[in-house]
PDB file of C-alpha atoms in Angstrom:
ATOM      1  CA  MET A   1     -92.024-152.491-105.102  1.00 48.00           C
ATOM      2  CA  VAL A   2     -89.596-152.483-102.358  1.00 57.00           C
ATOM      3  CA  GLU A   3     -91.513-152.166 -98.600  1.00 61.00           C
ATOM      4  CA  ASP A   4     -90.708-149.203 -96.477  1.00 68.00           C
ATOM      5  CA  ASN A   5     -88.658-150.554 -93.707  1.00 89.00           C
ATOM      6  CA  ALA A   6     -85.928-149.663 -91.208  1.00 87.00           C
ATOM      7  CA  GLU A   7     -83.594-150.822 -93.370  1.00 88.00           C
ATOM      8  CA  VAL A   8     -84.782-148.847 -96.556  1.00 89.00           C
ATOM      9  CA  ARG A   9     -84.852-146.055 -94.255  1.00 91.00           C
ATOM     10  CA  GLN A  10     -81.320-146.341 -93.009  1.00 92.00           C
ATOM     11  CA  ALA A  11     -79.708-146.996 -96.589  1.00 92.00           C
ATOM     12  CA  VAL A  12     -81.477-143.871 -97.640  1.00 93.00           C
ATOM     13  CA  LYS A  13     -79.824-141.734 -94.476  1.00 95.00           C
ATOM     14  CA  VAL A  14     -76.332-142.765 -95.212  1.00 95.00           C
ATOM     15  CA  TYR A  15     -76.938-142.254 -99.156  1.00 95.00           C
ATOM     16  CA  LYS A  16     -78.304-138.785 -98.358  1.00 95.00           C
ATOM     17  CA  ALA A  17     -75.581-138.105 -96.000  1.00 96.00           C
ATOM     18  CA  LEU A  18     -73.029-139.302 -98.129  1.00 96.00           C
ATOM     19  CA  GLY A  19     -74.515-137.306-101.073  1.00 95.00           C
ATOM     20  CA  GLU A  20     -72.872-134.317 -99.971  1.00 95.00           C
ATOM     21  CA  PRO A  21     -69.333-133.975-101.160  1.00 94.00           C
ATOM     22  CA  THR A  22     -67.760-132.588 -97.897  1.00 94.00           C
ATOM     23  CA  ARG A  23     -69.299-135.562 -95.973  1.00 95.00           C
ATOM     24  CA  LEU A  24     -67.831-137.811 -98.665  1.00 95.00           C
ATOM     25  CA  LYS A  25     -64.599-136.981 -98.425  1.00 95.00           C
ATOM     26  CA  ILE A  26     -64.606-137.033 -94.841  1.00 96.00           C
ATOM     27  CA  ALA A  27     -65.975-140.440 -94.751  1.00 96.00           C
ATOM     28  CA  LEU A  28     -63.013-141.491 -97.401  1.00 95.00           C
ATOM     29  CA  LEU A  29     -60.457-139.759 -94.880  1.00 95.00           C
ATOM     30  CA  LEU A  30     -61.861-141.449 -91.717  1.00 96.00           C
ATOM     31  CA  THR A  31     -61.538-144.951 -93.588  1.00 94.00           C
ATOM     32  CA  GLU A  32     -57.805-144.269 -94.064  1.00 93.00           C
ATOM     33  CA  GLU A  33     -57.056-142.485 -90.516  1.00 93.00           C
ATOM     34  CA  GLN A  34     -58.837-144.040 -87.494  1.00 91.00           C
ATOM     35  CA  ASN A  35     -60.102-141.957 -84.365  1.00 94.00           C
ATOM     36  CA  LEU A  36     -59.684-138.501 -85.725  1.00 95.00           C
ATOM     37  CA  CYS A  37     -60.475-135.473 -83.640  1.00 94.00           C
ATOM     38  CA  CYS A  38     -62.845-132.894 -85.359  1.00 92.00           C
ATOM     39  CA  SER A  39     -59.597-130.459 -85.633  1.00 91.00           C
ATOM     40  CA  ALA A  40     -57.693-132.863 -87.116  1.00 94.00           C
ATOM     41  CA  ILE A  41     -60.167-133.792 -89.932  1.00 94.00           C
ATOM     42  CA  GLY A  42     -60.367-129.831 -90.256  1.00 92.00           C
ATOM     43  CA  GLY A  43     -56.768-129.541 -90.550  1.00 92.00           C
ATOM     44  CA  LYS A  44     -56.997-132.176 -93.538  1.00 92.00           C
ATOM     45  CA  LEU A  45     -59.541-130.778 -94.975  1.00 89.00           C
ATOM     46  CA  GLU A  46     -58.599-127.395 -95.119  1.00 80.00           C
ATOM     47  CA  SER A  47     -61.482-125.751 -96.921  1.00 79.00           C
ATOM     48  CA  VAL A  48     -64.279-126.232 -94.047  1.00 81.00           C
ATOM     49  CA  ALA A  49     -64.908-124.221 -91.182  1.00 84.00           C
ATOM     50  CA  GLY A  50     -65.178-125.222 -87.706  1.00 81.00           C
ATOM     51  CA  SER A  51     -69.079-124.874 -87.437  1.00 83.00           C
ATOM     52  CA  THR A  52     -69.902-126.409 -90.948  1.00 90.00           C
ATOM     53  CA  LEU A  53     -67.485-129.503 -90.159  1.00 93.00           C
ATOM     54  CA  SER A  54     -69.281-130.290 -87.229  1.00 93.00           C
ATOM     55  CA  HIS A  55     -72.418-130.305 -88.990  1.00 94.00           C
ATOM     56  CA  HIS A  56     -71.084-132.597 -91.739  1.00 95.00           C
ATOM     57  CA  LEU A  57     -69.793-134.984 -88.461  1.00 96.00           C
ATOM     58  CA  LYS A  58     -73.077-134.946 -86.884  1.00 96.00           C
ATOM     59  CA  GLN A  59     -75.062-136.062 -90.213  1.00 96.00           C
ATOM     60  CA  LEU A  60     -72.110-138.848 -90.686  1.00 97.00           C
ATOM     61  CA  THR A  61     -72.870-139.694 -87.239  1.00 97.00           C
ATOM     62  CA  ASP A  62     -76.305-139.499 -86.971  1.00 96.00           C
ATOM     63  CA  CYS A  63     -76.890-141.947 -89.783  1.00 96.00           C
ATOM     64  CA  GLY A  64     -74.567-144.467 -88.229  1.00 96.00           C
ATOM     65  CA  LEU A  65     -71.305-144.135 -90.695  1.00 97.00           C
ATOM     66  CA  LEU A  66     -69.226-142.676 -87.936  1.00 97.00           C
ATOM     67  CA  ASP A  67     -68.753-144.131 -84.480  1.00 97.00           C
ATOM     68  CA  LEU A  68     -67.379-141.389 -81.731  1.00 95.00           C
ATOM     69  CA  ARG A  69     -65.561-141.653 -78.796  1.00 96.00           C
ATOM     70  CA  LYS A  70     -65.184-138.883 -76.059  1.00 95.00           C
ATOM     71  CA  ASP A  71     -62.428-138.641 -74.534  1.00 93.00           C
ATOM     72  CA  GLY A  72     -62.065-135.715 -71.903  1.00 93.00           C
ATOM     73  CA  THR A  73     -62.930-132.535 -73.775  1.00 93.00           C
ATOM     74  CA  TYR A  74     -62.006-134.179 -77.283  1.00 93.00           C
ATOM     75  CA  ILE A  75     -64.282-136.258 -79.484  1.00 95.00           C
ATOM     76  CA  TYR A  76     -62.599-139.219 -81.898  1.00 97.00           C
ATOM     77  CA  TYR A  77     -64.573-140.092 -85.138  1.00 97.00           C
ATOM     78  CA  SER A  78     -63.782-143.309 -86.811  1.00 97.00           C
ATOM     79  CA  VAL A  79     -65.792-144.964 -89.822  1.00 97.00           C
ATOM     80  CA  ASN A  80     -68.144-147.963 -88.562  1.00 97.00           C
ATOM     81  CA  ARG A  81     -67.079-150.544 -90.979  1.00 95.00           C
ATOM     82  CA  GLU A  82     -70.149-152.603 -90.553  1.00 95.00           C
ATOM     83  CA  MET A  83     -72.352-149.873 -91.722  1.00 95.00           C
ATOM     84  CA  ALA A  84     -69.717-149.171 -94.204  1.00 95.00           C
ATOM     85  CA  ARG A  85     -69.782-152.655 -95.675  1.00 95.00           C
ATOM     86  CA  LYS A  86     -73.487-153.062 -95.793  1.00 94.00           C
ATOM     87  CA  TYR A  87     -74.252-149.687 -97.329  1.00 94.00           C
ATOM     88  CA  ALA A  88     -71.227-147.944 -98.797  1.00 92.00           C
ATOM     89  CA  PRO A  89     -68.677-150.517 -99.738  1.00 93.00           C
ATOM     90  CA  TYR A  90     -66.873-147.989-101.830  1.00 90.00           C
ATOM     91  CA  LEU A  91     -65.522-146.665 -99.038  1.00 89.00           C
ATOM     92  CA  LEU A  92     -63.434-149.861 -98.012  1.00 89.00           C
ATOM     93  CA  GLU A  93     -62.135-150.225-101.444  1.00 85.00           C
ATOM     94  CA  SER A  94     -59.225-148.386-101.146  1.00 60.00           C
TER      95      SER A  94
END
């Protein structure tokens, strides 16, 4: 049996985050277009409310799959390619 260590816990966080369809769409979008702000992501997804989108972005950031960069009042998101390569290589195939 696999030992419960930090790497296993990290994998579970990533897979749990990507198990929600909207979060998977966000991650796929950010593999194609890096450094998008919340409003740009929301504009491309169209059917997601702002507060819901913020929640999804927080989940993806907390598991380490997304990196964020603050510029004034804007926060720009991009995929952490190292984390994606390790736990979700499917995201980088397109």
